[in-house]
Short mmCIF file of C-alpha atoms in Angstrom, two decimals:
data_model
loop_
_atom_site.label_atom_id
_atom_site.label_comp_id
_atom_site.label_asym_id
_atom_site.label_seq_id
_atom_site.Cartn_x
_atom_site.Cartn_y
_atom_site.Cartn_z
CA MET A 1 0.01 -0.29 -0.04
CA SER A 2 1.08 3.60 -0.57
CA SER A 3 2.35 5.64 2.40
CA ASP A 4 3.09 9.70 3.21
CA VAL A 5 5.94 9.59 1.82
CA GLU A 6 5.95 10.25 -1.56
CA GLY A 7 6.50 7.85 -4.14
CA ILE A 8 7.49 5.22 -1.42
CA GLU A 9 5.06 1.70 -0.64
CA LEU A 10 5.13 0.01 2.56
CA ARG A 11 3.58 -3.63 2.22
CA PRO A 12 5.26 -7.28 3.55
CA VAL A 13 8.31 -8.69 2.25
CA THR A 14 7.42 -11.84 0.24
CA ALA A 15 9.83 -14.87 0.30
CA ASP A 16 12.35 -14.11 -2.49
CA GLU A 17 12.75 -10.34 -0.99
CA ALA A 18 13.28 -12.37 2.16
CA PRO A 19 17.87 -11.58 1.87
CA ARG A 20 17.30 -8.68 -0.05
CA TRP A 21 15.51 -6.78 2.35
CA MET A 22 17.66 -8.58 5.60
CA GLN A 23 20.56 -7.21 3.76
CA VAL A 24 19.21 -3.69 3.94
CA ILE A 25 17.80 -3.92 8.05
CA GLU A 26 21.38 -4.77 8.84
CA ALA A 27 23.16 -2.35 6.78
CA GLY A 28 21.05 -0.31 8.76
CA PHE A 29 22.80 -1.42 12.02
CA GLY A 30 26.42 -1.47 10.36
CA GLU A 31 26.08 -5.41 9.36
CA HIS A 32 26.61 -7.65 7.13
CA LEU A 33 24.57 -9.73 6.29
CA GLU A 34 25.43 -13.77 7.81
CA PRO A 35 25.24 -17.04 5.95
CA GLY A 36 22.32 -18.64 6.88
CA ALA A 37 20.76 -15.49 8.13
CA VAL A 38 18.03 -15.21 6.39
CA GLU A 39 16.81 -18.91 6.79
CA ARG A 40 17.32 -19.34 10.27
CA GLU A 41 15.25 -15.60 11.14
CA LEU A 42 12.89 -16.83 8.96
CA THR A 43 11.88 -20.00 11.58
CA VAL A 44 10.72 -17.46 13.89
CA LEU A 45 9.65 -14.51 11.71
CA PRO A 46 5.67 -14.24 10.11
CA LEU A 47 6.29 -12.29 6.73
CA ASP A 48 3.06 -11.21 7.26
CA ARG A 49 4.73 -9.68 9.79
CA THR A 50 7.28 -7.27 8.37
CA ILE A 51 7.08 -4.22 6.39
CA ALA A 52 9.36 -2.80 3.36
CA ALA A 53 9.33 0.48 2.06
CA VAL A 54 10.16 0.29 -1.29
CA ASP A 55 11.10 2.96 -3.52
CA ARG A 56 9.94 1.42 -7.26
CA ASP A 57 11.11 -1.24 -7.18
CA ARG A 58 13.97 -0.86 -4.69
CA ILE A 59 13.55 -2.35 -0.95
CA VAL A 60 15.48 1.04 1.43
CA GLY A 61 13.63 0.24 4.33
CA GLY A 62 11.62 -1.70 6.65
CA ALA A 63 10.10 -3.68 9.96
CA ALA A 64 9.15 -6.28 11.39
CA ALA A 65 7.24 -7.38 13.80
CA TYR A 66 6.97 -11.25 16.74
CA GLY A 67 4.04 -12.06 17.53
CA PHE A 68 5.03 -12.95 21.83
CA THR A 69 3.05 -13.12 24.86
CA MET A 70 4.63 -10.95 27.31
CA SER A 71 4.22 -11.25 31.24
CA VAL A 72 3.23 -8.71 33.41
CA PRO A 73 2.35 -7.90 37.46
CA GLY A 74 1.09 -10.52 38.89
CA GLY A 75 1.57 -12.96 36.80
CA GLY A 76 -0.29 -12.81 34.27
CA SER A 77 0.27 -12.15 30.30
CA VAL A 78 -0.70 -9.99 27.50
CA PRO A 79 -0.32 -10.52 23.70
CA ALA A 80 2.44 -7.98 22.65
CA ALA A 81 4.27 -7.35 19.18
CA GLY A 82 7.87 -7.60 19.42
CA VAL A 83 9.27 -5.07 16.75
CA THR A 84 12.97 -5.67 15.84
CA ALA A 85 13.98 -5.21 12.10
CA VAL A 86 12.92 -1.20 12.18
CA ALA A 87 15.60 0.33 10.15
CA VAL A 88 16.11 3.06 7.10
CA SER A 89 18.65 2.74 4.34
CA ALA A 90 21.43 5.92 4.68
CA THR A 91 20.76 7.21 0.92
CA HIS A 92 16.59 7.52 2.44
CA ARG A 93 16.85 8.77 5.48
CA ARG A 94 15.04 12.52 6.39
CA ARG A 95 12.32 11.61 4.26
CA GLY A 96 9.79 10.46 6.42
CA ILE A 97 10.19 7.26 5.93
CA LEU A 98 10.72 6.27 9.92
CA ARG A 99 7.41 7.55 10.89
CA ALA A 100 5.44 6.02 7.88
CA ILE A 101 6.88 2.87 9.42
CA MET A 102 5.89 3.11 12.56
CA ARG A 103 2.35 4.46 11.82
CA HIS A 104 1.91 1.87 9.01
CA GLN A 105 2.97 -1.37 12.26
CA LEU A 106 1.45 0.44 15.22
CA ASP A 107 -1.95 0.08 12.61
CA ASP A 108 -1.10 -3.29 12.08
CA VAL A 109 -0.80 -3.70 15.89
CA VAL A 110 -4.43 -2.87 16.57
CA ARG A 111 -6.15 -4.31 13.90
CA ARG A 112 -4.57 -7.86 15.24
CA GLY A 113 -6.16 -7.12 18.92
CA GLU A 114 -3.13 -6.90 19.80
CA PRO A 115 -3.30 -4.23 22.81
CA MET A 116 0.52 -3.24 23.04
CA ALA A 117 3.57 -2.78 21.39
CA ILE A 118 7.12 -3.35 23.11
CA LEU A 119 11.16 -3.02 21.43
CA ASN A 120 14.17 -2.53 22.71
CA ALA A 121 15.89 0.09 20.95
CA SER A 122 19.11 0.99 19.25
CA GLU A 123 19.24 4.24 19.94
CA ALA A 124 17.00 5.35 22.91
CA ALA A 125 16.34 8.95 21.55
CA ILE A 126 13.95 7.54 18.47
CA TYR A 127 10.76 5.69 19.75
CA GLY A 128 9.85 8.61 22.50
CA ARG A 129 8.22 10.36 19.91
CA PHE A 130 6.21 7.41 18.98
CA GLY A 131 4.74 6.94 22.00
CA TYR A 132 6.99 4.65 23.89
CA GLY A 133 8.30 4.34 27.17
CA LEU A 134 11.11 3.05 29.09
CA ALA A 135 9.74 0.38 30.79
CA SER A 136 12.84 -1.95 31.85
CA SER A 137 16.32 -1.42 32.24
CA TYR A 138 19.51 -4.32 32.96
CA GLN A 139 22.63 -4.15 34.05
CA ARG A 140 26.07 -5.49 32.49
CA TRP A 141 28.51 -7.16 34.99
CA SER A 142 32.00 -8.06 35.74
CA ILE A 143 32.83 -10.41 38.50
CA ASP A 144 36.03 -11.26 40.36
CA PRO A 145 35.24 -14.97 41.45
CA GLY A 146 38.94 -14.66 43.29
CA SER A 147 37.43 -11.62 45.16
CA LEU A 148 34.33 -13.54 45.94
CA ARG A 149 32.27 -15.90 47.94
CA ILE A 150 29.01 -16.42 48.44
CA THR A 151 27.30 -15.80 51.32
CA ARG A 152 23.94 -18.25 51.44
CA PRO A 153 23.65 -21.69 52.40
CA LEU A 154 23.03 -23.32 49.60
CA PRO A 155 20.01 -25.42 49.66
CA GLU A 156 20.41 -29.54 49.77
CA ARG A 157 19.08 -30.83 46.39
CA PRO A 158 19.67 -33.12 43.97
CA PRO A 159 23.66 -31.80 42.42
CA LEU A 160 23.75 -29.76 39.02
CA ARG A 161 24.10 -31.35 35.32
CA LEU A 162 25.74 -30.36 32.86
CA VAL A 163 24.07 -31.26 29.68
CA PRO A 164 24.72 -31.67 25.99
CA GLN A 165 23.66 -28.34 24.53
CA ASP A 166 21.75 -30.46 21.41
CA GLU A 167 19.91 -32.39 24.28
CA ALA A 168 19.18 -29.05 26.60
CA ILE A 169 15.64 -27.96 24.78
CA ASP A 170 13.59 -30.06 26.29
CA LEU A 171 14.69 -29.46 29.48
CA VAL A 172 15.63 -25.37 29.71
CA ARG A 173 12.38 -24.87 27.75
CA PRO A 174 9.95 -25.81 30.80
CA ILE A 175 11.73 -24.33 33.61
CA HIS A 176 12.33 -21.04 31.23
CA ASP A 177 8.11 -20.51 30.49
CA ALA A 178 7.78 -20.97 34.99
CA ALA A 179 10.24 -18.21 34.94
CA VAL A 180 8.60 -15.69 32.63
CA ALA A 181 5.53 -15.82 35.08
CA ALA A 182 7.88 -14.81 38.19
CA ARG A 183 9.31 -11.74 36.72
CA PRO A 184 7.33 -8.37 34.51
CA GLY A 185 8.47 -7.97 31.55
CA MET A 186 9.74 -11.82 30.38
CA VAL A 187 8.23 -13.62 26.76
CA ARG A 188 7.67 -16.95 25.95
CA ARG A 189 10.13 -18.57 23.38
CA SER A 190 8.59 -21.08 20.66
CA GLU A 191 10.45 -24.17 20.36
CA ALA A 192 11.96 -22.33 16.90
CA TRP A 193 13.31 -20.01 19.24
CA TRP A 194 14.68 -21.50 20.93
CA ARG A 195 16.64 -24.31 18.23
CA LEU A 196 18.14 -20.27 18.02
CA VAL A 197 19.40 -19.64 21.42
CA LEU A 198 20.79 -22.95 22.12
CA GLY A 199 21.62 -23.24 17.61
CA PRO A 200 25.26 -25.05 16.98
CA ASP A 201 25.44 -20.82 15.22
CA GLU A 202 26.41 -17.92 17.15
CA GLN A 203 23.71 -15.05 16.44
CA TRP A 204 22.53 -11.97 17.73
CA LYS A 205 19.17 -14.31 19.21
CA GLY A 206 22.21 -16.79 21.35
CA GLY A 207 23.96 -19.79 20.08
CA GLY A 208 26.80 -20.94 19.56
CA LYS A 209 29.30 -23.10 21.45
CA LEU A 210 27.83 -23.16 25.07
CA PHE A 211 27.92 -24.84 27.83
CA VAL A 212 23.98 -25.40 29.58
CA ALA A 213 24.19 -26.56 33.45
CA VAL A 214 20.56 -27.31 34.68
CA ALA A 215 18.97 -26.87 38.24
CA GLU A 216 16.42 -29.66 37.64
CA PRO A 217 13.43 -29.10 39.75
CA PHE A 218 12.44 -29.91 42.29
CA GLY A 219 9.53 -30.15 44.56
CA ALA A 220 8.13 -26.89 44.12
CA ASP A 221 10.29 -25.45 42.55
CA PRO A 222 10.68 -25.93 38.93
CA GLY A 223 14.37 -25.49 38.13
CA GLY A 224 16.86 -23.10 36.58
CA TYR A 225 19.73 -22.63 34.30
CA ALA A 226 22.27 -21.07 33.29
CA LEU A 227 24.09 -20.67 29.38
CA PHE A 228 27.42 -19.68 29.07
CA SER A 229 31.14 -19.58 27.07
CA MET A 230 34.49 -19.29 27.68
CA ARG A 231 37.71 -18.61 26.12
CA ASP A 232 41.55 -18.12 26.95
CA ALA A 233 41.80 -15.06 28.97
CA GLY A 234 45.13 -14.62 26.88
CA ALA A 235 48.56 -13.94 28.82
CA GLU A 236 47.36 -13.71 32.38
CA GLY A 237 46.42 -17.49 31.89
CA GLY A 238 42.99 -18.84 32.79
CA LEU A 239 39.44 -18.56 31.04
CA VAL A 240 37.37 -15.78 31.15
CA MET A 241 33.61 -17.32 31.21
CA ARG A 242 30.50 -15.19 29.35
CA VAL A 243 27.18 -15.66 31.33
CA ARG A 244 24.49 -14.96 28.70
CA GLU A 245 21.24 -16.51 30.67
CA LEU A 246 21.11 -17.51 34.15
CA THR A 247 17.23 -18.25 35.04
CA ALA A 248 15.68 -19.04 37.55
CA ALA A 249 12.08 -18.81 39.19
CA THR A 250 13.09 -19.30 42.88
CA PRO A 251 16.13 -17.59 45.23
CA ASP A 252 17.67 -21.05 45.92
CA THR A 253 17.51 -22.21 42.38
CA GLU A 254 19.25 -19.30 41.46
CA VAL A 255 22.32 -19.45 44.30
CA LEU A 256 23.04 -22.89 43.79
CA LEU A 257 23.60 -21.59 39.72
CA TRP A 258 25.96 -18.36 40.86
CA HIS A 259 27.40 -20.41 43.50
CA LEU A 260 28.85 -22.96 40.57
CA LEU A 261 29.56 -20.42 38.02
CA THR A 262 32.25 -18.83 40.13
CA THR A 263 33.50 -21.76 42.40
CA THR A 264 34.38 -22.84 38.79
CA ASP A 265 38.74 -23.71 37.53
CA LEU A 266 40.55 -21.80 35.85
CA VAL A 267 38.07 -18.92 35.41
CA ARG A 268 39.55 -15.33 36.30
CA ALA A 269 37.74 -13.16 34.84
CA ILE A 270 33.02 -13.50 35.10
CA GLU A 271 31.10 -11.81 32.36
CA VAL A 272 27.39 -11.53 32.22
CA ASP A 273 25.76 -9.98 29.51
CA ALA A 274 22.34 -9.28 31.32
CA ALA A 275 21.33 -9.11 34.92
CA PRO A 276 17.97 -7.46 36.64
CA ILE A 277 17.96 -4.35 38.65
CA ASP A 278 16.95 -5.43 41.31
CA ASP A 279 19.56 -9.59 41.06
CA GLU A 280 19.95 -11.22 44.53
CA LEU A 281 23.07 -11.74 44.25
CA ARG A 282 25.75 -8.21 45.94
CA TRP A 283 23.32 -9.43 49.10
CA TRP A 284 24.76 -12.66 48.83
CA VAL A 285 27.91 -12.35 49.40
CA HIS A 286 30.88 -11.73 51.33
CA ASP A 287 32.45 -8.35 48.86
CA PRO A 288 29.96 -6.62 46.89
CA ARG A 289 33.11 -4.69 45.22
CA ALA A 290 33.97 -8.76 43.52
CA VAL A 291 30.20 -7.84 41.43
CA ARG A 292 30.89 -5.08 39.28
CA THR A 293 27.69 -2.48 37.46
CA VAL A 294 29.81 -2.04 33.83
CA ALA A 295 27.29 -0.53 32.32
CA LEU A 296 23.22 0.31 33.04
CA ARG A 297 20.84 0.47 29.80
CA ASP A 298 17.49 0.88 28.91
CA TYR A 299 16.02 -2.86 27.55
CA LEU A 300 11.60 -3.03 27.01
CA TRP A 301 10.00 0.44 25.44
CA VAL A 302 5.92 -0.66 25.83
CA ARG A 303 3.88 1.55 23.75
CA LEU A 304 0.47 1.27 24.93
CA LEU A 305 -2.76 1.30 21.99
CA ASP A 306 -5.63 -0.48 24.43
CA VAL A 307 -5.08 1.27 27.32
CA PRO A 308 -8.63 -1.51 28.24
CA ALA A 309 -7.28 -4.23 28.04
CA ALA A 310 -3.74 -3.30 29.29
CA LEU A 311 -4.17 -2.46 32.36
CA ALA A 312 -6.45 -5.59 32.53
CA ALA A 313 -4.55 -7.63 32.10
CA ARG A 314 -2.04 -7.21 35.04
CA GLY A 315 -2.38 -7.69 38.84
CA TYR A 316 -1.61 -5.30 41.48
CA GLY A 317 -1.16 -5.30 44.68
CA VAL A 318 -3.79 -2.90 46.76
CA ASP A 319 -7.11 -1.85 45.56
CA GLY A 320 -8.65 1.33 44.66
CA SER A 321 -10.16 3.38 41.87
CA LEU A 322 -8.59 6.01 39.53
CA THR A 323 -9.05 8.35 36.62
CA LEU A 324 -6.79 8.63 33.70
CA GLU A 325 -6.37 11.42 31.07
CA VAL A 326 -4.09 9.91 28.89
CA VAL A 327 -2.03 12.37 26.01
CA ASP A 328 -1.46 9.90 22.75
CA ASP A 329 -0.56 12.49 19.71
CA ALA A 330 -0.69 9.52 17.81
CA GLY A 331 -4.21 9.60 18.81
CA TYR A 332 -4.32 5.64 19.61
CA ALA A 333 -4.41 5.74 23.37
CA SER A 334 -5.44 9.22 23.92
CA GLY A 335 -9.23 9.06 26.52
CA SER A 336 -10.66 9.53 29.69
CA TYR A 337 -10.07 6.31 31.50
CA ARG A 338 -11.35 5.01 34.86
CA LEU A 339 -8.96 2.15 36.46
CA ASP A 340 -10.89 -0.08 39.53
CA VAL A 341 -9.65 -3.02 41.47
CA ASP A 342 -11.10 -4.68 44.01
CA ALA A 343 -9.14 -8.00 45.54
CA GLY A 344 -6.19 -7.68 42.72
CA ALA A 345 -8.95 -8.05 39.85
CA ALA A 346 -9.67 -4.55 37.70
CA THR A 347 -11.87 -3.77 35.53
CA CYS A 348 -10.61 -0.47 32.52
CA ALA A 349 -13.07 0.57 30.82
CA ARG A 350 -13.45 4.29 28.69
CA ARG A 351 -14.73 7.38 30.35
CA PRO A 352 -16.61 10.44 28.63
CA ASP A 353 -13.50 12.95 26.78
CA GLY A 354 -13.23 15.16 29.85
CA THR A 355 -14.51 13.41 32.31
CA ASP A 356 -12.22 15.37 35.56
CA ALA A 357 -9.08 12.41 35.86
CA ASP A 358 -6.25 11.79 38.91
CA VAL A 359 -3.95 12.18 36.92
CA ARG A 360 -2.84 13.19 33.63
CA LEU A 361 0.16 11.85 31.62
CA ASP A 362 1.24 10.72 28.14
CA VAL A 363 0.94 7.38 26.59
CA GLY A 364 4.96 6.98 27.08
CA ALA A 365 5.25 7.73 30.90
CA LEU A 366 2.46 4.48 31.40
CA GLY A 367 4.03 2.48 29.27
CA ALA A 368 6.87 3.64 32.00
CA ALA A 369 5.34 2.80 34.65
CA TYR A 370 3.03 -0.52 33.21
CA LEU A 371 5.36 -2.93 34.27
CA GLY A 372 6.36 -1.09 37.94
CA GLY A 373 10.09 -0.36 36.52
CA VAL A 374 8.76 2.96 37.37
CA GLY A 375 6.80 4.59 39.83
CA LEU A 376 4.26 7.41 38.65
CA ASP A 377 5.72 9.68 41.39
CA THR A 378 9.59 9.94 40.11
CA LEU A 379 7.64 10.77 36.47
CA ALA A 380 5.33 12.89 38.32
CA ARG A 381 8.91 14.84 39.34
CA ALA A 382 10.43 14.74 36.29
CA GLY A 383 7.33 16.01 34.88
CA ARG A 384 6.06 13.19 32.64
CA VAL A 385 2.53 13.31 34.94
CA GLN A 386 0.60 16.09 36.22
CA ALA A 387 -1.71 14.48 39.19
CA ALA A 388 -5.24 16.37 40.63
CA SER A 389 -3.21 16.33 44.41
CA LEU A 390 -1.10 14.99 45.87
CA ASP A 391 -3.09 12.13 47.55
CA ALA A 392 -4.14 11.27 44.07
CA LEU A 393 -0.49 10.54 42.75
CA ALA A 394 0.12 8.34 45.86
CA THR A 395 -3.00 5.97 44.96
CA ALA A 396 -1.99 5.69 41.06
CA THR A 397 1.45 5.32 41.96
CA ALA A 398 0.43 2.75 45.37
CA LEU A 399 -1.86 1.49 42.44
CA LEU A 400 0.58 0.64 39.84
CA ALA A 401 3.89 -0.86 41.36
CA GLY A 402 4.71 -3.56 40.89
CA GLY A 403 6.92 -5.67 42.53
CA ARG A 404 9.12 -7.06 41.49
CA ALA A 405 12.22 -4.77 38.89
CA PRO A 406 10.86 -5.65 35.16
CA PHE A 407 13.79 -8.10 33.51
CA CYS A 408 13.35 -9.15 29.17
CA ASP A 409 16.28 -12.15 28.61
CA THR A 410 15.19 -12.58 25.35
CA ARG A 411 16.84 -10.73 22.73
CA PHE A 412 14.37 -9.46 19.28
#
């Protein structure tokens, strides 16, 4: 279909066009298309969720989305479009093509009945103007295992075991599914996705030569796992461990996995790709400086489209009522809404425009607060939320608090 940009057509990619489309997307991120990348990606990405920006017969940009199910506060889940592969060729920048692509994609998400879109941003300054709000962050760690001793007592349970990478999917997939429900922001992975995470070819979703440590289910504990790799430490001797994922639904399992990793022979340093900002490891060791944060980065950006469906899907720690006025320059989520929570269960309905609101905020601020990663009181101090009174702000903040910090361990 035509777009608002003269001469640019926006449409799904055909199977024959997929290699060229991916070349354009990869170039937009400064990368070259690797052999086998197209075939791998098409195992998880439906072509009808791709967008090609076409100038005459030439693909000059695009985007895509995965169909995810994301966990929300309270242990529930919600459908979410996982936006990915957003790029415009350098030859066609500053022509409004990105804005047209984003609008086209959000229209498609609405048609599919998904109440929100989520993404992780290559540049954090881009997506706020499209209504996305920063909803989760993560930290990268550098761990000195020689200076680290875990002081939390280790639980008594069967020993961990190392599992061959090509035999691990059936063990780790149900463990991950259980962990998804325990933390907001996590997304379920299909078997095809797991074949990329644990596949022999290293790419941005995972894969490569991995070690897989598994704590099998024990009683009511669903177990846990760690995916890690090793490389030579160079002139210093020994090994550097890179922890790609460490997933556990309970502290007992998590401490067992960390104990294994931090006491592995020959390891001189440990690099952790991503840890939740409220991870307990620093509180389990005698020297918290041995766990050094080397980066704190944004990850999930949330764009609400159907406010009643989104707010009714999540749980709430307190009961109460709240009237919100949401401002959305694109129009998808604009309006007044009444949220009522009774015994933790929520209903949300649109109210007539002009209804007196307890809080007024833009759709990006509501997306930022949706998973509980930032309080409405913080956003109010930042000028992103206006409240009718301090009591109204306190009620709104308490209602949308989320418990555990949101986190997503899936690269998309």
